[in-house]
Amino acid sequence: RVAPQKGVDRVVEISYALSAMNLNARIRWVGGGTIELEHRLRDSGVEVTGWLSHPDALQALVDSDVYLHAALWEGFPVGLLEATQLGLPSAVIDAAYASYLPPAMRVSVEEAPLLMRRLAESVEERLALLETGKKAFEHNDRASQVVQLNGLYESVLA
């Protein structure tokens, strides 16, 4: 959703930086929120989809080349997991909740436009970031979660 804690200011800053670099990038915020914050995003060149159904939001991800998670704080960024599972190279603007992620997936606001340029210019960079994300979340699937949960239950019941 478009809300201050989701990193609106960060995305606005990144959008202006990409424009200044003359990188022909289309930035899309999947979701909606307050009119004021949506206008701030649009004024910086960001497309805002508004609220979408979950299947439509996933389709918006499929139609993308890169996923950048900009939230200031999170419990667990489900969008990041979904984007990675859909085959998108994914990164996070560095924050405490992302400390468990590999360094290659974490960037500062200042580094994000440079990463976007490298990803736009290099298939190898995109594949490497995608592989890093897949490895980071390799145990984050239904089968692995069932095994882990069963192990937890067994240890408690023992």
Short mmCIF file of C-alpha atoms in Angstrom, two decimals:
data_model
loop_
_atom_site.label_atom_id
_atom_site.label_comp_id
_atom_site.label_asym_id
_atom_site.label_seq_id
_atom_site.Cartn_x
_atom_site.Cartn_y
_atom_site.Cartn_z
CA ARG A 1 0.00 0.00 0.00
CA VAL A 2 1.05 3.60 -0.50
CA ALA A 3 1.94 4.72 3.03
CA PRO A 4 4.91 6.56 4.56
CA GLN A 5 6.32 3.42 6.23
CA LYS A 6 6.34 1.64 2.86
CA GLY A 7 9.11 3.94 1.66
CA VAL A 8 7.31 6.52 -0.48
CA ASP A 9 10.06 9.10 0.08
CA ARG A 10 12.71 6.53 -0.86
CA VAL A 11 10.96 5.64 -4.11
CA VAL A 12 10.48 9.30 -5.00
CA GLU A 13 14.20 9.94 -4.44
CA ILE A 14 15.15 6.90 -6.53
CA SER A 15 12.79 7.94 -9.32
CA TYR A 16 14.36 11.40 -9.53
CA ALA A 17 17.86 9.88 -9.46
CA LEU A 18 17.02 7.49 -12.31
CA SER A 19 15.62 10.38 -14.32
CA ALA A 20 18.78 12.42 -13.71
CA MET A 21 20.83 9.44 -14.95
CA ASN A 22 18.73 9.41 -18.14
CA LEU A 23 17.89 5.78 -17.47
CA ASN A 24 14.71 5.02 -19.37
CA ALA A 25 13.09 3.15 -16.50
CA ARG A 26 9.42 2.69 -15.81
CA ILE A 27 8.84 2.62 -12.08
CA ARG A 28 5.56 1.13 -10.93
CA TRP A 29 4.16 1.11 -7.41
CA VAL A 30 1.80 -1.83 -7.11
CA GLY A 31 -0.96 -0.77 -4.75
CA GLY A 32 -2.81 2.30 -3.63
CA GLY A 33 -3.18 4.60 -0.68
CA THR A 34 -3.77 8.21 0.20
CA ILE A 35 -4.33 10.61 -2.66
CA GLU A 36 -1.56 12.92 -1.40
CA LEU A 37 1.09 10.19 -1.35
CA GLU A 38 -0.05 8.78 -4.69
CA HIS A 39 0.31 12.30 -6.18
CA ARG A 40 3.85 12.61 -4.75
CA LEU A 41 4.78 9.35 -6.43
CA ARG A 42 3.16 10.29 -9.74
CA ASP A 43 4.78 13.76 -9.68
CA SER A 44 8.18 12.04 -9.50
CA GLY A 45 7.37 9.86 -12.50
CA VAL A 46 6.19 6.74 -10.68
CA GLU A 47 3.16 4.90 -12.06
CA VAL A 48 0.74 3.96 -9.26
CA THR A 49 -1.55 1.02 -10.06
CA GLY A 50 -4.05 1.64 -7.28
CA TRP A 51 -5.52 -1.28 -5.38
CA LEU A 52 -5.40 -4.56 -7.29
CA SER A 53 -6.68 -8.04 -6.57
CA HIS A 54 -3.95 -10.46 -5.52
CA PRO A 55 -3.90 -12.19 -8.94
CA ASP A 56 -3.67 -8.80 -10.68
CA ALA A 57 -0.88 -7.68 -8.33
CA LEU A 58 1.03 -10.88 -9.11
CA GLN A 59 0.50 -10.22 -12.83
CA ALA A 60 1.94 -6.72 -12.35
CA LEU A 61 5.02 -8.38 -10.86
CA VAL A 62 5.25 -10.86 -13.74
CA ASP A 63 5.16 -7.91 -16.14
CA SER A 64 8.14 -6.30 -14.36
CA ASP A 65 11.88 -6.77 -14.78
CA VAL A 66 13.08 -6.02 -11.23
CA TYR A 67 11.52 -5.80 -7.77
CA LEU A 68 12.74 -3.25 -5.24
CA HIS A 69 11.32 -3.34 -1.71
CA ALA A 70 11.56 0.09 -0.14
CA ALA A 71 9.70 -0.23 3.18
CA LEU A 72 11.21 1.39 6.26
CA TRP A 73 10.05 -1.48 8.46
CA GLU A 74 8.39 -4.84 7.96
CA GLY A 75 7.71 -8.09 9.72
CA PHE A 76 8.41 -10.15 6.64
CA PRO A 77 8.22 -8.65 3.13
CA VAL A 78 5.86 -11.08 1.39
CA GLY A 79 6.14 -9.07 -1.84
CA LEU A 80 9.86 -9.80 -1.89
CA LEU A 81 9.24 -13.53 -1.53
CA GLU A 82 6.55 -13.49 -4.24
CA ALA A 83 8.71 -11.50 -6.65
CA THR A 84 11.63 -13.89 -6.17
CA GLN A 85 9.37 -16.92 -6.67
CA LEU A 86 8.08 -15.32 -9.88
CA GLY A 87 11.63 -15.05 -11.21
CA LEU A 88 12.34 -11.36 -10.63
CA PRO A 89 15.76 -10.15 -9.54
CA SER A 90 14.90 -8.55 -6.20
CA ALA A 91 16.55 -6.13 -3.81
CA VAL A 92 15.68 -4.31 -0.61
CA ILE A 93 16.53 -0.80 0.49
CA ASP A 94 18.61 -1.72 3.51
CA ALA A 95 16.69 -1.74 6.80
CA ALA A 96 16.85 -3.72 10.03
CA TYR A 97 14.26 -6.26 8.84
CA ALA A 98 16.51 -7.12 5.87
CA SER A 99 19.63 -7.86 7.91
CA TYR A 100 19.23 -11.62 7.29
CA LEU A 101 19.36 -11.16 3.52
CA PRO A 102 22.59 -11.59 1.56
CA PRO A 103 24.50 -8.31 1.08
CA ALA A 104 23.95 -8.48 -2.70
CA MET A 105 20.20 -8.04 -2.09
CA ARG A 106 20.56 -4.98 0.16
CA VAL A 107 21.24 -1.49 -1.18
CA SER A 108 21.05 2.04 0.15
CA VAL A 109 18.77 4.63 -1.40
CA GLU A 110 21.85 6.13 -3.05
CA GLU A 111 23.01 2.76 -4.44
CA ALA A 112 19.58 1.70 -5.74
CA PRO A 113 19.66 3.75 -8.98
CA LEU A 114 23.15 2.41 -9.74
CA LEU A 115 21.90 -1.13 -9.17
CA MET A 116 18.93 -0.48 -11.45
CA ARG A 117 21.29 0.74 -14.18
CA ARG A 118 23.54 -2.33 -13.81
CA LEU A 119 20.51 -4.60 -13.98
CA ALA A 120 19.21 -2.81 -17.07
CA GLU A 121 22.55 -3.20 -18.82
CA SER A 122 23.53 -6.74 -17.84
CA VAL A 123 21.70 -10.04 -18.15
CA GLU A 124 24.45 -11.58 -16.00
CA GLU A 125 23.75 -9.08 -13.18
CA ARG A 126 20.02 -9.87 -13.32
CA LEU A 127 20.63 -13.62 -13.27
CA ALA A 128 23.11 -13.33 -10.40
CA LEU A 129 20.70 -11.28 -8.28
CA LEU A 130 17.85 -13.67 -9.07
CA GLU A 131 19.98 -16.65 -8.06
CA THR A 132 20.97 -14.89 -4.82
CA GLY A 133 17.30 -14.33 -4.01
CA LYS A 134 16.31 -17.90 -4.82
CA LYS A 135 19.09 -19.20 -2.58
CA ALA A 136 18.07 -16.83 0.23
CA PHE A 137 14.52 -18.17 0.15
CA GLU A 138 15.16 -21.78 -0.87
CA HIS A 139 13.59 -23.14 2.33
CA ASN A 140 10.65 -20.78 2.18
CA ASP A 141 8.24 -23.10 0.41
CA ARG A 142 5.30 -25.16 1.60
CA ALA A 143 7.18 -28.48 1.80
CA SER A 144 10.08 -27.03 3.81
CA GLN A 145 7.71 -25.16 6.11
CA VAL A 146 5.74 -28.37 6.82
CA VAL A 147 8.94 -30.23 7.72
CA GLN A 148 10.08 -27.39 10.01
CA LEU A 149 6.68 -27.07 11.68
CA ASN A 150 6.41 -30.83 12.22
CA GLY A 151 9.89 -30.81 13.75
CA LEU A 152 8.85 -28.02 16.10
CA TYR A 153 5.71 -29.91 17.15
CA GLU A 154 7.68 -33.11 17.68
CA SER A 155 10.24 -31.33 19.88
CA VAL A 156 7.49 -29.74 22.00
CA LEU A 157 5.52 -32.98 22.37
CA ALA A 158 8.59 -35.10 23.19
#
